[in-house]
């Protein structure tokens, strides 16, 4: 596949005309977590649409765990719109082994940013949750109404509880104080600026790194975590970013929205596609000593699609674009993982 042609096609379909009236071009827009997978995709889309008044802070410039610093920032910067993409995130293994850190940091980031945004008159805020907020055994595809209808998946309970608290904070500020603070629940995402750490990452970057190293090293086999039978839905980060802008521009209800493709694949099938993308021709071995996690979590995306948004990047094209990005940026050799706090989001 010719990636230049894919890139031109992407520019064509995603850079199409969009008229903004909520998000005005002079508005001050804070993208929290702008260096991560999702925040960087939102910044790319905002810049492509001509928004230049972006307020961006690295963790060393603004620690979102520090309530006083966050309040000072909002008081001084007079922010109009906020995208809350900052979060401590990680794949199934990292998430399950560090649940105290995941629940604490995500609670603090959510509480500090949402409360300061309310205090200093932010016009509209978009909070990002995750599809793991739903009960482990939810109806499939999962409708928004399934929230809090059963026990959570144990490997990410801490993270999910913090994200549920964040979306409820938005909902309660909306209902009690009339704040237009809205939440979206994205499915598993991937793309440029993902975390490619071998142990901390989500399945796509983790698997991509392992398959790439196996292909380059001439290995006869490569290991995939779990049984290969769980099914996952994957959304390319730029597709999500387009959905986030659509919701920010056109949606003003207190009820949160799922964002995904509405389609899922078994991890086994993902592994075979990944082998083709990176050119690995050896054997694929499944390590069932690693956790599978929830068996299935494909989202019902009918509500977000009714706003006129559709995902455009297929899984195979998205994997090829991600692989190209990883090769160009040397993502497989750097010791990623330091970026897991307040910079990425899934
Ligand atoms: O991406 P992942 O960590 O997300 O794992 P979850 C998805 C599936 O891929 C699991 C399998 O069944 C894994 O066992 N898998 C196979 C791998 N090979 C690999 C690999 O090399 N790395 C990883 N990470 N998995 C996370 C949650 O769960 O999803 C978070 O822990 C968050 O809370 C995120 O919500 C979206 O979907 O299982």
mmCIF file of C-alpha atoms and ligand atoms in Angstrom, residues 90-92 95 130 132 155-156 159 188 201-203 206-207 210 224-226 230 232 267 291-293 297 346, ligand 1:
data_model
loop_
_atom_site.group_PDB
_atom_site.id
_atom_site.type_symbol
_atom_site.label_atom_id
_atom_site.label_comp_id
_atom_site.label_asym_id
_atom_site.label_seq_id
_atom_site.Cartn_x
_atom_site.Cartn_y
_atom_site.Cartn_z
ATOM 1 C CA UNK A 90 -1.956 1.752 30.429
ATOM 2 C CA UNK A 91 -2.702 -1.639 28.950
ATOM 3 C CA UNK A 92 -4.241 -4.555 30.774
ATOM 4 C CA UNK A 95 -3.372 -1.215 34.690
ATOM 5 C CA UNK A 130 -13.242 4.845 28.462
ATOM 6 C CA UNK A 132 -13.877 -0.040 30.402
ATOM 7 C CA UNK A 155 -8.076 -5.836 35.883
ATOM 8 C CA UNK A 156 -9.074 -2.184 35.433
ATOM 9 C CA UNK A 159 -9.108 3.139 36.438
ATOM 10 C CA UNK A 188 -9.751 1.262 22.595
ATOM 11 C CA UNK A 201 1.175 -0.383 26.568
ATOM 12 C CA UNK A 202 -2.159 -1.411 25.070
ATOM 13 C CA UNK A 203 -2.403 -4.326 22.706
ATOM 14 C CA UNK A 206 2.671 -3.630 22.418
ATOM 15 C CA UNK A 207 1.984 -6.248 19.778
ATOM 16 C CA UNK A 210 6.967 -7.370 19.536
ATOM 17 C CA UNK A 224 0.807 -12.707 22.017
ATOM 18 C CA UNK A 225 -0.695 -12.208 25.492
ATOM 19 C CA UNK A 226 -3.766 -14.186 26.521
ATOM 20 C CA UNK A 230 -11.197 -11.750 23.565
ATOM 21 C CA UNK A 232 -11.839 -5.640 20.970
ATOM 22 C CA UNK A 267 -7.222 -10.539 19.323
ATOM 23 C CA UNK A 291 -4.756 -11.928 31.404
ATOM 24 C CA UNK A 292 -7.468 -11.855 28.745
ATOM 25 C CA UNK A 293 -9.528 -9.188 30.485
ATOM 26 C CA UNK A 297 -16.693 -4.668 24.765
ATOM 27 C CA UNK A 346 -7.519 5.671 26.123
HETATM 28 O O1 LIG B 1 -5.099 -3.309 24.919
HETATM 29 P P1 LIG B 1 -5.337 -4.042 26.167
HETATM 30 O O2 LIG B 1 -4.274 -3.942 27.202
HETATM 31 O O3 LIG B 1 -6.731 -3.513 26.635
HETATM 32 O O4 LIG B 1 -5.502 -5.632 25.860
HETATM 33 P P2 LIG B 1 -7.998 -3.988 27.450
HETATM 34 C C1 LIG B 1 -6.487 -6.095 24.977
HETATM 35 C C2 LIG B 1 -6.366 -7.597 24.810
HETATM 36 O O5 LIG B 1 -5.200 -7.874 24.042
HETATM 37 C C3 LIG B 1 -6.241 -8.417 26.086
HETATM 38 C C4 LIG B 1 -4.443 -8.922 24.648
HETATM 39 O O6 LIG B 1 -7.026 -9.587 25.977
HETATM 40 C C5 LIG B 1 -4.752 -8.780 26.128
HETATM 41 O O7 LIG B 1 -4.493 -9.986 26.823
HETATM 42 N N1 LIG B 1 -3.019 -8.752 24.265
HETATM 43 C C6 LIG B 1 -2.337 -9.573 23.425
HETATM 44 C C7 LIG B 1 -2.184 -7.781 24.645
HETATM 45 N N2 LIG B 1 -1.058 -9.157 23.289
HETATM 46 C C8 LIG B 1 -0.943 -8.025 24.026
HETATM 47 C C9 LIG B 1 0.135 -7.114 24.267
HETATM 48 O O8 LIG B 1 1.261 -7.254 23.772
HETATM 49 N N3 LIG B 1 -0.142 -6.043 25.076
HETATM 50 C C10 LIG B 1 -1.386 -5.847 25.633
HETATM 51 N N4 LIG B 1 -1.585 -4.771 26.411
HETATM 52 N N5 LIG B 1 -2.403 -6.707 25.448
HETATM 53 C C11 LIG B 1 -7.388 -1.912 28.879
HETATM 54 C C12 LIG B 1 -7.731 -1.468 30.276
HETATM 55 O O9 LIG B 1 -7.882 -3.181 28.782
HETATM 56 O O10 LIG B 1 -8.080 -1.153 27.905
HETATM 57 C C13 LIG B 1 -7.767 -0.018 30.442
HETATM 58 O O11 LIG B 1 -6.869 -2.102 31.184
HETATM 59 C C14 LIG B 1 -8.332 0.758 29.277
HETATM 60 O O12 LIG B 1 -8.511 0.285 31.574
HETATM 61 C C15 LIG B 1 -7.980 0.181 27.939
HETATM 62 O O13 LIG B 1 -9.718 0.864 29.383
HETATM 63 C C16 LIG B 1 -8.794 0.757 26.816
HETATM 64 O O14 LIG B 1 -9.124 -3.574 26.599
HETATM 65 O O15 LIG B 1 -7.998 -5.423 27.856
#
